[in-house]
Short mmCIF file of C-alpha atoms in Angstrom, two decimals:
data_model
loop_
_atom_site.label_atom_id
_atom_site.label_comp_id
_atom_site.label_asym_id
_atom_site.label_seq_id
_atom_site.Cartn_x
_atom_site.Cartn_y
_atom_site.Cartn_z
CA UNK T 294 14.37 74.72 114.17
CA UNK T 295 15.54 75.43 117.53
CA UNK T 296 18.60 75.85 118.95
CA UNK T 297 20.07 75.98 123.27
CA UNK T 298 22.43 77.39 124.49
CA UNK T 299 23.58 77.55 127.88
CA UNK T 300 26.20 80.22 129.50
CA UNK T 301 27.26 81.44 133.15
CA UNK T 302 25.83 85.44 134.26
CA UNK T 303 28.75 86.62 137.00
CA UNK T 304 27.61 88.75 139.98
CA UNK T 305 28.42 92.00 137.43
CA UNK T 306 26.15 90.55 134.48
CA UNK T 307 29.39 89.32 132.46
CA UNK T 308 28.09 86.50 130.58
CA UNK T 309 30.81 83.92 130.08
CA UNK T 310 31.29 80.05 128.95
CA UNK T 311 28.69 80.12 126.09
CA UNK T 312 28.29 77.00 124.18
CA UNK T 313 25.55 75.13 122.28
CA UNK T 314 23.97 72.56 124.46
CA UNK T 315 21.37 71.28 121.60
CA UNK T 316 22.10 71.90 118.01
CA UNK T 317 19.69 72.62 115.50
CA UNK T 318 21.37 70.70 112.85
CA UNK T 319 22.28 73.62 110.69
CA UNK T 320 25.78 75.39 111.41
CA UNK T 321 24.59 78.64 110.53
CA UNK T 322 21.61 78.90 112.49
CA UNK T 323 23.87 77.02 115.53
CA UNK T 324 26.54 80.40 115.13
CA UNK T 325 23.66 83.22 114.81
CA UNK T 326 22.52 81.90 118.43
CA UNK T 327 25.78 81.96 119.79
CA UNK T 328 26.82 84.97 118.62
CA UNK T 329 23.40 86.67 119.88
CA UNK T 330 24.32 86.05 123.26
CA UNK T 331 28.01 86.82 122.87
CA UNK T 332 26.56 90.40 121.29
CA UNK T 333 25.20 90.96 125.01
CA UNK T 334 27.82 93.38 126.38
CA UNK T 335 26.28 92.99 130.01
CA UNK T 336 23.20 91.16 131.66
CA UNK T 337 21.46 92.92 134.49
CA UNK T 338 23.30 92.09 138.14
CA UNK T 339 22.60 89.57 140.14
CA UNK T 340 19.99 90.70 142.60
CA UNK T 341 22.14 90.77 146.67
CA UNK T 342 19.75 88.87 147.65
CA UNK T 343 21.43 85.80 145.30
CA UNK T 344 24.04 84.35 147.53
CA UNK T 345 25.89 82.50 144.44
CA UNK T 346 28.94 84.14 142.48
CA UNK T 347 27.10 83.26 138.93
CA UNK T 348 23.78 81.76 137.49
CA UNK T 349 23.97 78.82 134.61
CA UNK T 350 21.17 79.78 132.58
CA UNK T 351 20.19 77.90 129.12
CA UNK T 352 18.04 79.96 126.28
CA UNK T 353 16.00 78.33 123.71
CA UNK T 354 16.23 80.27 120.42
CA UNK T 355 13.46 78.79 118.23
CA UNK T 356 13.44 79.81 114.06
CA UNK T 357 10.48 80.09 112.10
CA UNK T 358 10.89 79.43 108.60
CA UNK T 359 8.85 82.17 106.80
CA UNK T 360 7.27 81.05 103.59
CA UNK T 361 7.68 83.48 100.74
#
């Protein structure tokens, strides 16, 4: 199962507007992905050399299903 989500990095590292852009079909799995990100107190800055105020960026989390 795999699950994107897409947020905004400000010029600080401040992650902000996360939402799920695909769904894996399972609720739980959907809210364990967003919450990873929002668990991310800060990113790294934005290098200077990065003229823009923020960066969209969208992260695949991808569940294996162990088999025990």
């Amino acid at each position: 199962s795999q699950v994107s989500v897409t947020f905004s990095i400000s010029r600080d590292g401040t992650p902000s507007n996360i939402r799920i852009m695909r769904g894996s079909g399972s609720p739980t799995l959907d809210s364990s992905a967003l919450r990873a990100v929002q668990r991310v107190e800060n990113f790294s800055p934005l290098p200077s050399g990065y003229s823009k105020s923020s960066v969209s960026v969208e992260y695949t989390f991808t569940y294996k299903l162990s088999s025990h």
